[in-house]
Amino acid sequence: MGFQIFLDNIVFNIQKFGGASTYWNELQKRFVKLQGINIIVQSEQQKLHQQVQTTGTDVKFIIEDLLPPSISRYLPLTKRLPAKSLYHGSYYRTCLQKNVVNIFTIHDFTHKKGLASRFPRKLVHIWLTALGIKNADGIICISENTKRDLMLYFPQIPQHKIKVIYHGVNEDFSPIPKLTGEVFKDSVNLDDRFILFVGKRDGYKKFDIVAETLKLQDDLKLVIVGGGKLTEQEREYLNTNVSGRFIKLDGLNNNELNILYNHAFALIYPSIYEGFGFPVVEAMRAGCPVISNNLSSIPEVGGDAVMMISEISSSAIIEKICLLNQSEVREAMISKGFIQSKNFSWEKCFNETHQFYIDIYNQKFQRRNDL
């Protein structure tokens, strides 16, 4: 490869679960097999943890502990890197050195659109994104939808700096034999008809529509996975309107989530904005039909393998549920999901990212040599 790569692991200090940390973990465990890889960690403890995962590799570790991660996450890299090396921050960080290639990944623009976080964190995130884009030599967008948003807010960016590289999907998600007569996690009877809601429940995720759907569709139960504790308002609504028909689960690993995908009637995912949409691809890979919005990144990720609702309403979701009650429709959607999900793999994501590093590196330093 001919140049050193510095991967900044700040994301693992910010989130244990989530799209950004999953993305970074999958990339890193492939990059560490190459020569010239350096991992930036924020503590000795984090270094020891990462060393276990990089046994047998030539990876070098750099500890950036001048400031606690809670502060350094909002600042550019404080460590000085060798000239003509490459830096890729895991979560909206940048390196201000002009003699280093900066790669910047943009997951989405939820903060810019006012869909996530409150003041002042929202403004800080918007500032960090703008700073990273300004200093980036190469920008990775995780979907065409994210790229469109990037060009909307930053139309001055040259196209040659931008590359759409889709996320992959973990191979833990796959069809398994049905576990009839079993109770999952002492709470979910796998013989029951249940719908799944996976992930955060911020306003733009439209969890309220799913809860309303369950109220009207009394032959189904609801399993809610992740996204933190239910708010008092959420729990009150569910207890009042669908008492005994909802279950909240947290801390599931991929194999456990795969069991739920395999036994669910459908994944309901009415979010109005996504950078990618991990649960959609995971569900398709596991053979679980998906009902979602025809908005943001979902059409390109789901293709014709997702049952798209024409409006954000419980009646629109119920219409699709009724269609899925027809065995031929259900089997057709499952089959399409298997095919569509094959478009996304972490190996493909890694290979395209690695090639993008090389292309941007050559663009930057070849251009200088030609001057």
mmCIF file of C-alpha atoms in Angstrom:
data_model
loop_
_atom_site.group_PDB
_atom_site.id
_atom_site.type_symbol
_atom_site.label_atom_id
_atom_site.label_comp_id
_atom_site.label_asym_id
_atom_site.label_seq_id
_atom_site.Cartn_x
_atom_site.Cartn_y
_atom_site.Cartn_z
ATOM 1 C CA MET A 1 0.000 0.000 0.000
ATOM 2 C CA GLY A 2 2.910 2.338 0.668
ATOM 3 C CA PHE A 3 1.447 4.683 3.307
ATOM 4 C CA GLN A 4 0.372 4.526 6.930
ATOM 5 C CA ILE A 5 -3.305 4.498 7.893
ATOM 6 C CA PHE A 6 -4.535 5.929 11.202
ATOM 7 C CA LEU A 7 -7.975 4.776 12.358
ATOM 8 C CA ASP A 8 -9.498 6.839 15.174
ATOM 9 C CA ASN A 9 -11.605 4.738 17.568
ATOM 10 C CA ILE A 10 -13.386 7.639 19.291
ATOM 11 C CA VAL A 11 -16.782 6.168 18.334
ATOM 12 C CA PHE A 12 -16.431 3.362 20.877
ATOM 13 C CA ASN A 13 -16.388 5.990 23.637
ATOM 14 C CA ILE A 14 -19.629 7.453 22.320
ATOM 15 C CA GLN A 15 -21.848 4.436 21.614
ATOM 16 C CA LYS A 16 -21.682 0.734 22.402
ATOM 17 C CA PHE A 17 -24.484 -0.115 19.997
ATOM 18 C CA GLY A 18 -25.525 1.682 16.850
ATOM 19 C CA GLY A 19 -24.880 2.081 13.166
ATOM 20 C CA ALA A 20 -21.665 4.095 13.453
ATOM 21 C CA SER A 21 -19.977 1.720 15.918
ATOM 22 C CA THR A 22 -21.064 -1.355 13.931
ATOM 23 C CA TYR A 23 -19.671 0.192 10.752
ATOM 24 C CA TRP A 24 -16.357 1.046 12.395
ATOM 25 C CA ASN A 25 -15.936 -2.326 14.058
ATOM 26 C CA GLU A 26 -16.525 -4.175 10.781
ATOM 27 C CA LEU A 27 -14.069 -1.973 8.879
ATOM 28 C CA GLN A 28 -11.400 -2.088 11.568
ATOM 29 C CA LYS A 29 -11.324 -5.864 11.956
ATOM 30 C CA ARG A 30 -10.546 -6.109 8.245
ATOM 31 C CA PHE A 31 -8.057 -3.248 8.052
ATOM 32 C CA VAL A 32 -5.935 -4.637 10.904
ATOM 33 C CA LYS A 33 -4.937 -7.533 8.654
ATOM 34 C CA LEU A 34 -3.038 -5.089 6.418
ATOM 35 C CA GLN A 35 0.415 -3.574 6.890
ATOM 36 C CA GLY A 36 0.877 0.002 8.113
ATOM 37 C CA ILE A 37 -2.252 0.201 10.259
ATOM 38 C CA ASN A 38 -2.323 2.384 13.379
ATOM 39 C CA ILE A 39 -5.234 2.572 15.794
ATOM 40 C CA ILE A 40 -5.846 5.704 17.847
ATOM 41 C CA VAL A 41 -7.414 4.939 21.230
ATOM 42 C CA GLN A 42 -8.331 7.244 24.098
ATOM 43 C CA SER A 43 -7.068 5.219 27.064
ATOM 44 C CA GLU A 44 -4.710 2.432 28.084
ATOM 45 C CA GLN A 45 -7.729 0.300 28.952
ATOM 46 C CA GLN A 46 -9.125 0.699 25.449
ATOM 47 C CA LYS A 47 -5.725 -0.221 24.043
ATOM 48 C CA LEU A 48 -5.658 -3.461 26.043
ATOM 49 C CA HIS A 49 -9.162 -4.316 24.834
ATOM 50 C CA GLN A 50 -8.240 -3.675 21.200
ATOM 51 C CA GLN A 51 -4.986 -5.644 21.513
ATOM 52 C CA VAL A 52 -7.012 -8.780 22.200
ATOM 53 C CA GLN A 53 -8.869 -8.248 18.919
ATOM 54 C CA THR A 54 -5.693 -7.567 16.929
ATOM 55 C CA THR A 55 -3.571 -10.499 18.118
ATOM 56 C CA GLY A 56 -1.269 -11.730 15.377
ATOM 57 C CA THR A 57 -1.312 -8.460 13.435
ATOM 58 C CA ASP A 58 1.272 -5.684 13.044
ATOM 59 C CA VAL A 59 -1.069 -2.991 14.332
ATOM 60 C CA LYS A 60 0.438 -0.135 16.337
ATOM 61 C CA PHE A 61 -1.516 1.756 18.977
ATOM 62 C CA ILE A 62 -1.442 5.473 19.704
ATOM 63 C CA ILE A 63 -2.982 6.699 22.949
ATOM 64 C CA GLU A 64 -4.628 10.119 22.741
ATOM 65 C CA ASP A 65 -5.395 10.890 26.382
ATOM 66 C CA LEU A 66 -4.565 14.585 26.659
ATOM 67 C CA LEU A 67 -8.273 15.218 27.227
ATOM 68 C CA PRO A 68 -11.101 12.904 28.300
ATOM 69 C CA PRO A 69 -13.095 11.402 25.397
ATOM 70 C CA SER A 70 -16.164 13.381 26.469
ATOM 71 C CA ILE A 71 -14.265 16.508 25.388
ATOM 72 C CA SER A 72 -11.911 15.235 22.673
ATOM 73 C CA ARG A 73 -14.856 13.825 20.689
ATOM 74 C CA TYR A 74 -15.799 17.434 19.909
ATOM 75 C CA LEU A 75 -12.298 18.524 18.885
ATOM 76 C CA PRO A 76 -9.960 17.793 15.960
ATOM 77 C CA LEU A 77 -7.277 15.156 16.511
ATOM 78 C CA THR A 78 -4.639 16.363 18.992
ATOM 79 C CA LYS A 79 -1.901 13.901 17.988
ATOM 80 C CA ARG A 80 0.645 14.843 15.324
ATOM 81 C CA LEU A 81 0.696 12.283 12.499
ATOM 82 C CA PRO A 82 3.542 11.517 10.069
ATOM 83 C CA ALA A 83 3.540 13.435 6.795
ATOM 84 C CA LYS A 84 1.859 11.699 3.851
ATOM 85 C CA SER A 85 -0.172 9.359 6.037
ATOM 86 C CA LEU A 86 -3.960 8.876 6.009
ATOM 87 C CA TYR A 87 -6.430 9.611 8.806
ATOM 88 C CA HIS A 88 -9.997 8.301 9.010
ATOM 89 C CA GLY A 89 -12.069 9.404 11.992
ATOM 90 C CA SER A 90 -14.761 7.045 13.202
ATOM 91 C CA TYR A 91 -17.272 9.664 14.286
ATOM 92 C CA TYR A 92 -17.176 13.140 12.758
ATOM 93 C CA ARG A 93 -13.604 13.964 13.779
ATOM 94 C CA THR A 94 -10.955 15.447 11.539
ATOM 95 C CA CYS A 95 -7.199 15.992 11.452
ATOM 96 C CA LEU A 96 -6.134 19.566 10.668
ATOM 97 C CA GLN A 97 -2.727 18.672 9.198
ATOM 98 C CA LYS A 98 -2.470 19.684 5.546
ATOM 99 C CA ASN A 99 0.143 17.002 4.809
ATOM 100 C CA VAL A 100 -2.200 14.167 5.847
ATOM 101 C CA VAL A 101 -5.057 12.671 3.817
ATOM 102 C CA ASN A 102 -8.365 13.180 5.629
ATOM 103 C CA ILE A 103 -11.179 10.685 5.031
ATOM 104 C CA PHE A 104 -14.562 11.646 6.444
ATOM 105 C CA THR A 105 -17.634 9.396 6.667
ATOM 106 C CA ILE A 106 -21.087 10.962 6.712
ATOM 107 C CA HIS A 107 -23.846 8.712 8.022
ATOM 108 C CA ASP A 108 -26.778 11.109 7.797
ATOM 109 C CA PHE A 109 -27.935 14.677 8.350
ATOM 110 C CA THR A 110 -30.442 14.152 11.160
ATOM 111 C CA HIS A 111 -28.995 17.059 13.169
ATOM 112 C CA LYS A 112 -28.959 19.418 10.203
ATOM 113 C CA LYS A 113 -32.585 18.527 9.479
ATOM 114 C CA GLY A 114 -33.538 19.110 13.110
ATOM 115 C CA LEU A 115 -34.516 15.481 13.670
ATOM 116 C CA ALA A 116 -32.077 14.560 16.446
ATOM 117 C CA SER A 117 -30.459 16.072 19.547
ATOM 118 C CA ARG A 118 -31.237 19.319 21.270
ATOM 119 C CA PHE A 119 -29.374 22.567 21.682
ATOM 120 C CA PRO A 120 -26.415 22.868 22.220
ATOM 121 C CA ARG A 121 -25.369 19.347 21.109
ATOM 122 C CA LYS A 122 -27.233 19.787 17.851
ATOM 123 C CA LEU A 123 -25.238 22.921 16.951
ATOM 124 C CA VAL A 124 -21.954 21.282 17.967
ATOM 125 C CA HIS A 125 -22.655 18.285 15.743
ATOM 126 C CA ILE A 126 -23.550 20.543 12.816
ATOM 127 C CA TRP A 127 -20.299 22.461 13.348
ATOM 128 C CA LEU A 128 -18.250 19.248 13.539
ATOM 129 C CA THR A 129 -19.792 17.985 10.312
ATOM 130 C CA ALA A 130 -19.060 21.254 8.515
ATOM 131 C CA LEU A 131 -15.469 21.293 9.828
ATOM 132 C CA GLY A 132 -14.915 17.697 8.757
ATOM 133 C CA ILE A 133 -16.309 18.325 5.286
ATOM 134 C CA LYS A 134 -14.187 21.460 4.890
ATOM 135 C CA ASN A 135 -10.976 19.579 5.733
ATOM 136 C CA ALA A 136 -11.812 16.305 3.989
ATOM 137 C CA ASP A 137 -9.843 15.087 1.004
ATOM 138 C CA GLY A 138 -12.310 12.253 0.542
ATOM 139 C CA ILE A 139 -15.895 11.897 1.774
ATOM 140 C CA ILE A 140 -17.708 8.576 2.162
ATOM 141 C CA CYS A 141 -21.515 8.701 2.086
ATOM 142 C CA ILE A 142 -23.295 5.552 3.217
ATOM 143 C CA SER A 143 -26.125 5.925 0.686
ATOM 144 C CA GLU A 144 -27.110 7.925 -2.369
ATOM 145 C CA ASN A 145 -29.672 9.649 -0.167
ATOM 146 C CA THR A 146 -26.927 10.862 2.175
ATOM 147 C CA LYS A 147 -24.954 12.056 -0.833
ATOM 148 C CA ARG A 148 -27.975 14.016 -2.096
ATOM 149 C CA ASP A 149 -28.262 15.690 1.296
ATOM 150 C CA LEU A 150 -24.539 16.446 1.264
ATOM 151 C CA MET A 151 -24.837 18.162 -2.108
ATOM 152 C CA LEU A 152 -27.919 20.036 -0.917
ATOM 153 C CA TYR A 153 -26.144 21.535 2.095
ATOM 154 C CA PHE A 154 -22.626 21.723 0.628
ATOM 155 C CA PRO A 155 -23.055 22.127 -3.156
ATOM 156 C CA GLN A 156 -19.499 23.423 -3.590
ATOM 157 C CA ILE A 157 -17.870 20.032 -2.922
ATOM 158 C CA PRO A 158 -16.215 18.528 -6.034
ATOM 159 C CA GLN A 159 -17.768 15.228 -7.104
ATOM 160 C CA HIS A 160 -14.384 13.489 -7.280
ATOM 161 C CA LYS A 161 -14.076 13.812 -3.493
ATOM 162 C CA ILE A 162 -17.290 11.885 -2.830
ATOM 163 C CA LYS A 163 -17.887 8.135 -2.865
ATOM 164 C CA VAL A 164 -21.057 6.243 -1.952
ATOM 165 C CA ILE A 165 -20.101 3.072 -0.088
ATOM 166 C CA TYR A 166 -22.976 1.072 1.374
ATOM 167 C CA HIS A 167 -22.816 -0.633 4.732
ATOM 168 C CA GLY A 168 -22.796 -4.397 4.891
ATOM 169 C CA VAL A 169 -24.900 -6.759 6.953
ATOM 170 C CA ASN A 170 -23.570 -9.225 9.492
ATOM 171 C CA GLU A 171 -23.631 -12.884 8.483
ATOM 172 C CA ASP A 172 -25.205 -13.709 11.850
ATOM 173 C CA PHE A 173 -28.502 -12.796 10.211
ATOM 174 C CA SER A 174 -29.816 -15.759 8.242
ATOM 175 C CA PRO A 175 -32.775 -18.165 8.118
ATOM 176 C CA ILE A 176 -32.887 -20.742 10.908
ATOM 177 C CA PRO A 177 -35.303 -23.596 11.704
ATOM 178 C CA LYS A 178 -38.422 -22.411 13.520
ATOM 179 C CA LEU A 179 -38.262 -22.919 17.289
ATOM 180 C CA THR A 180 -41.837 -24.028 17.915
ATOM 181 C CA GLY A 181 -43.180 -24.186 21.438
ATOM 182 C CA GLU A 182 -40.337 -22.118 22.904
ATOM 183 C CA VAL A 183 -40.304 -18.927 24.955
ATOM 184 C CA PHE A 184 -37.536 -16.460 24.094
ATOM 185 C CA LYS A 185 -35.900 -14.552 26.978
ATOM 186 C CA ASP A 186 -38.677 -15.752 29.300
ATOM 187 C CA SER A 187 -41.024 -13.298 27.619
ATOM 188 C CA VAL A 188 -41.650 -13.888 23.895
ATOM 189 C CA ASN A 189 -43.670 -16.945 22.916
ATOM 190 C CA LEU A 190 -42.197 -17.693 19.509
ATOM 191 C CA ASP A 191 -45.471 -19.308 18.414
ATOM 192 C CA ASP A 192 -47.288 -15.975 18.782
ATOM 193 C CA ARG A 193 -47.885 -13.631 15.859
ATOM 194 C CA PHE A 194 -45.787 -10.569 16.610
ATOM 195 C CA ILE A 195 -44.400 -7.573 14.790
ATOM 196 C CA LEU A 196 -40.948 -6.161 15.474
ATOM 197 C CA PHE A 197 -39.783 -2.597 16.050
ATOM 198 C CA VAL A 198 -35.977 -2.317 16.228
ATOM 199 C CA GLY A 199 -33.845 0.664 17.274
ATOM 200 C CA LYS A 200 -34.344 4.225 18.456
ATOM 201 C CA ARG A 201 -37.798 5.694 18.936
ATOM 202 C CA ASP A 202 -37.069 9.393 18.285
ATOM 203 C CA GLY A 203 -39.963 11.338 16.785
ATOM 204 C CA TYR A 204 -38.854 10.830 13.193
ATOM 205 C CA LYS A 205 -38.785 7.046 13.709
ATOM 206 C CA LYS A 206 -42.593 7.146 14.035
ATOM 207 C CA PHE A 207 -42.883 4.591 16.822
ATOM 208 C CA ASP A 208 -46.201 6.195 17.780
ATOM 209 C CA ILE A 209 -47.677 4.991 14.482
ATOM 210 C CA VAL A 210 -46.547 1.434 15.232
ATOM 211 C CA ALA A 211 -48.139 1.578 18.691
ATOM 212 C CA GLU A 212 -51.368 2.878 17.161
ATOM 213 C CA THR A 213 -51.269 0.078 14.582
ATOM 214 C CA LEU A 214 -51.059 -2.516 17.341
ATOM 215 C CA LYS A 215 -54.055 -0.941 19.076
ATOM 216 C CA LEU A 216 -56.125 -1.427 15.913
ATOM 217 C CA GLN A 217 -54.681 -4.851 14.992
ATOM 218 C CA ASP A 218 -55.596 -6.884 18.057
ATOM 219 C CA ASP A 219 -54.434 -10.243 16.682
ATOM 220 C CA LEU A 220 -50.764 -9.194 16.862
ATOM 221 C CA LYS A 221 -48.256 -8.555 19.612
ATOM 222 C CA LEU A 222 -45.366 -6.073 19.525
ATOM 223 C CA VAL A 223 -41.740 -6.788 20.413
ATOM 224 C CA ILE A 224 -39.679 -3.612 20.877
ATOM 225 C CA VAL A 225 -35.912 -4.120 20.646
ATOM 226 C CA GLY A 226 -33.314 -1.593 21.825
ATOM 227 C CA GLY A 227 -33.589 2.170 21.684
ATOM 228 C CA GLY A 228 -33.294 2.702 25.438
ATOM 229 C CA LYS A 229 -35.973 2.576 28.121
ATOM 230 C CA LEU A 230 -39.555 3.348 27.246
ATOM 231 C CA THR A 231 -40.543 6.875 28.203
ATOM 232 C CA GLU A 232 -43.360 7.349 30.702
ATOM 233 C CA GLN A 233 -45.575 8.543 27.858
ATOM 234 C CA GLU A 234 -44.777 5.489 25.711
ATOM 235 C CA ARG A 235 -45.351 3.041 28.552
ATOM 236 C CA GLU A 236 -48.596 4.732 29.572
ATOM 237 C CA TYR A 237 -49.961 4.549 26.015
ATOM 238 C CA LEU A 238 -48.968 0.901 25.614
ATOM 239 C CA ASN A 239 -50.336 -0.120 29.025
ATOM 240 C CA THR A 240 -53.602 1.678 28.342
ATOM 241 C CA ASN A 241 -54.190 0.545 24.768
ATOM 242 C CA VAL A 242 -52.333 -2.740 24.236
ATOM 243 C CA SER A 243 -51.882 -4.096 27.740
ATOM 244 C CA GLY A 244 -50.322 -7.553 27.740
ATOM 245 C CA ARG A 245 -49.478 -7.389 24.034
ATOM 246 C CA PHE A 246 -46.092 -5.668 24.072
ATOM 247 C CA ILE A 247 -42.631 -6.710 25.241
ATOM 248 C CA LYS A 248 -39.501 -4.552 25.564
ATOM 249 C CA LEU A 249 -36.081 -6.193 25.130
ATOM 250 C CA ASP A 250 -32.603 -4.670 25.408
ATOM 251 C CA GLY A 251 -29.008 -5.836 25.083
ATOM 252 C CA LEU A 252 -29.643 -8.546 22.497
ATOM 253 C CA ASN A 253 -26.728 -9.907 20.512
ATOM 254 C CA ASN A 254 -26.992 -10.586 16.784
ATOM 255 C CA ASN A 255 -27.884 -14.254 17.220
ATOM 256 C CA GLU A 256 -30.724 -13.393 19.586
ATOM 257 C CA LEU A 257 -32.018 -10.655 17.292
ATOM 258 C CA ASN A 258 -31.822 -13.114 14.404
ATOM 259 C CA ILE A 259 -34.156 -15.478 16.268
ATOM 260 C CA LEU A 260 -36.720 -12.690 16.533
ATOM 261 C CA TYR A 261 -36.393 -11.741 12.863
ATOM 262 C CA ASN A 262 -36.931 -15.387 11.928
ATOM 263 C CA HIS A 263 -40.108 -15.705 13.977
ATOM 264 C CA ALA A 264 -41.655 -12.258 13.534
ATOM 265 C CA PHE A 265 -44.657 -11.682 11.308
ATOM 266 C CA ALA A 266 -42.899 -8.561 10.012
ATOM 267 C CA LEU A 267 -40.490 -5.754 10.851
ATOM 268 C CA ILE A 268 -42.348 -2.428 10.935
ATOM 269 C CA TYR A 269 -39.954 0.416 10.158
ATOM 270 C CA PRO A 270 -41.856 3.643 9.342
ATOM 271 C CA SER A 271 -38.923 6.024 9.917
ATOM 272 C CA ILE A 272 -39.123 9.147 7.746
ATOM 273 C CA TYR A 273 -35.342 9.584 7.570
ATOM 274 C CA GLU A 274 -32.414 7.147 7.510
ATOM 275 C CA GLY A 275 -28.807 7.297 6.407
ATOM 276 C CA PHE A 276 -28.898 3.583 5.610
ATOM 277 C CA GLY A 277 -31.334 1.478 7.656
ATOM 278 C CA PHE A 278 -29.583 -1.526 9.219
ATOM 279 C CA PRO A 279 -32.739 -3.268 10.520
ATOM 280 C CA VAL A 280 -34.229 -3.351 7.019
ATOM 281 C CA VAL A 281 -31.281 -5.287 5.567
ATOM 282 C CA GLU A 282 -30.912 -7.495 8.654
ATOM 283 C CA ALA A 283 -34.570 -8.485 8.470
ATOM 284 C CA MET A 284 -34.390 -9.247 4.736
ATOM 285 C CA ARG A 285 -31.286 -11.387 5.268
ATOM 286 C CA ALA A 286 -33.112 -13.351 7.983
ATOM 287 C CA GLY A 287 -36.252 -13.910 5.922
ATOM 288 C CA CYS A 288 -38.459 -11.411 7.740
ATOM 289 C CA PRO A 289 -40.842 -9.289 5.623
ATOM 290 C CA VAL A 290 -40.410 -5.521 6.005
ATOM 291 C CA ILE A 291 -43.030 -2.768 5.986
ATOM 292 C CA SER A 292 -41.473 0.677 5.681
ATOM 293 C CA ASN A 293 -41.729 4.189 4.266
ATOM 294 C CA ASN A 294 -40.872 5.006 0.679
ATOM 295 C CA LEU A 295 -38.567 7.770 1.936
ATOM 296 C CA SER A 296 -34.868 8.702 2.324
ATOM 297 C CA SER A 297 -32.517 5.711 1.897
ATOM 298 C CA ILE A 298 -35.117 2.942 2.245
ATOM 299 C CA PRO A 299 -36.023 2.684 -1.479
ATOM 300 C CA GLU A 300 -32.369 2.163 -2.496
ATOM 301 C CA VAL A 301 -31.626 -0.216 0.376
ATOM 302 C CA GLY A 302 -34.876 -2.174 0.244
ATOM 303 C CA GLY A 303 -35.646 -2.019 -3.461
ATOM 304 C CA ASP A 304 -38.780 -3.958 -4.378
ATOM 305 C CA ALA A 305 -38.205 -6.321 -1.441
ATOM 306 C CA VAL A 306 -39.847 -3.934 1.051
ATOM 307 C CA MET A 307 -43.570 -3.304 1.308
ATOM 308 C CA MET A 308 -43.647 0.487 1.044
ATOM 309 C CA ILE A 309 -46.464 2.446 2.662
ATOM 310 C CA SER A 310 -47.844 5.376 0.691
ATOM 311 C CA GLU A 311 -48.534 7.478 3.776
ATOM 312 C CA ILE A 312 -47.409 7.541 7.401
ATOM 313 C CA SER A 313 -50.475 6.080 9.056
ATOM 314 C CA SER A 314 -51.614 3.005 10.926
ATOM 315 C CA SER A 315 -54.203 2.300 8.215
ATOM 316 C CA ALA A 316 -51.450 2.169 5.570
ATOM 317 C CA ILE A 317 -49.467 -0.299 7.701
ATOM 318 C CA ILE A 318 -52.551 -2.437 8.366
ATOM 319 C CA GLU A 319 -53.187 -2.597 4.616
ATOM 320 C CA LYS A 320 -49.721 -4.145 4.143
ATOM 321 C CA ILE A 321 -50.233 -6.494 7.099
ATOM 322 C CA CYS A 322 -53.401 -7.781 5.414
ATOM 323 C CA LEU A 323 -51.434 -8.438 2.226
ATOM 324 C CA LEU A 324 -48.792 -10.360 4.181
ATOM 325 C CA ASN A 325 -51.536 -12.629 5.495
ATOM 326 C CA GLN A 326 -51.651 -14.055 1.964
ATOM 327 C CA SER A 327 -49.043 -16.823 1.881
ATOM 328 C CA GLU A 328 -48.068 -16.247 -1.756
ATOM 329 C CA VAL A 329 -47.445 -12.533 -1.124
ATOM 330 C CA ARG A 330 -45.483 -13.285 2.012
ATOM 331 C CA GLU A 331 -43.262 -15.877 0.334
ATOM 332 C CA ALA A 332 -42.633 -13.542 -2.604
ATOM 333 C CA MET A 333 -41.485 -10.718 -0.305
ATOM 334 C CA ILE A 334 -39.216 -13.061 1.660
ATOM 335 C CA SER A 335 -37.648 -14.343 -1.560
ATOM 336 C CA LYS A 336 -37.086 -10.804 -2.843
ATOM 337 C CA GLY A 337 -35.547 -9.878 0.512
ATOM 338 C CA PHE A 338 -32.957 -12.640 0.286
ATOM 339 C CA ILE A 339 -31.931 -11.458 -3.179
ATOM 340 C CA GLN A 340 -31.843 -7.757 -2.275
ATOM 341 C CA SER A 341 -29.826 -8.290 0.916
ATOM 342 C CA LYS A 342 -27.028 -9.929 -1.079
ATOM 343 C CA ASN A 343 -26.165 -6.473 -2.450
ATOM 344 C CA PHE A 344 -24.709 -5.552 0.938
ATOM 345 C CA SER A 345 -21.658 -7.142 2.547
ATOM 346 C CA TRP A 346 -18.943 -5.898 4.882
ATOM 347 C CA GLU A 347 -16.284 -7.398 2.652
ATOM 348 C CA LYS A 348 -17.534 -5.272 -0.238
ATOM 349 C CA CYS A 349 -17.698 -2.211 2.026
ATOM 350 C CA PHE A 350 -14.113 -2.801 3.169
ATOM 351 C CA ASN A 351 -12.748 -3.366 -0.344
ATOM 352 C CA GLU A 352 -14.393 -0.218 -1.685
ATOM 353 C CA THR A 353 -13.202 1.811 1.318
ATOM 354 C CA HIS A 354 -9.642 0.550 0.928
ATOM 355 C CA GLN A 355 -9.643 1.408 -2.773
ATOM 356 C CA PHE A 356 -11.064 4.854 -1.979
ATOM 357 C CA TYR A 357 -8.161 5.453 0.428
ATOM 358 C CA ILE A 358 -5.703 4.638 -2.355
ATOM 359 C CA ASP A 359 -7.506 6.760 -4.945
ATOM 360 C CA ILE A 360 -7.769 9.841 -2.725
ATOM 361 C CA TYR A 361 -4.200 9.440 -1.485
ATOM 362 C CA ASN A 362 -2.917 9.315 -5.058
ATOM 363 C CA GLN A 363 -5.064 12.286 -6.050
ATOM 364 C CA LYS A 364 -3.704 14.441 -3.239
ATOM 365 C CA PHE A 365 -0.020 13.664 -3.435
ATOM 366 C CA GLN A 366 0.242 13.016 -7.172
ATOM 367 C CA ARG A 367 -1.324 16.413 -7.755
ATOM 368 C CA ARG A 368 1.290 18.034 -5.516
ATOM 369 C CA ASN A 369 4.106 16.207 -7.268
ATOM 370 C CA ASP A 370 2.833 17.474 -10.618
ATOM 371 C CA LEU A 371 2.969 21.118 -9.524
#
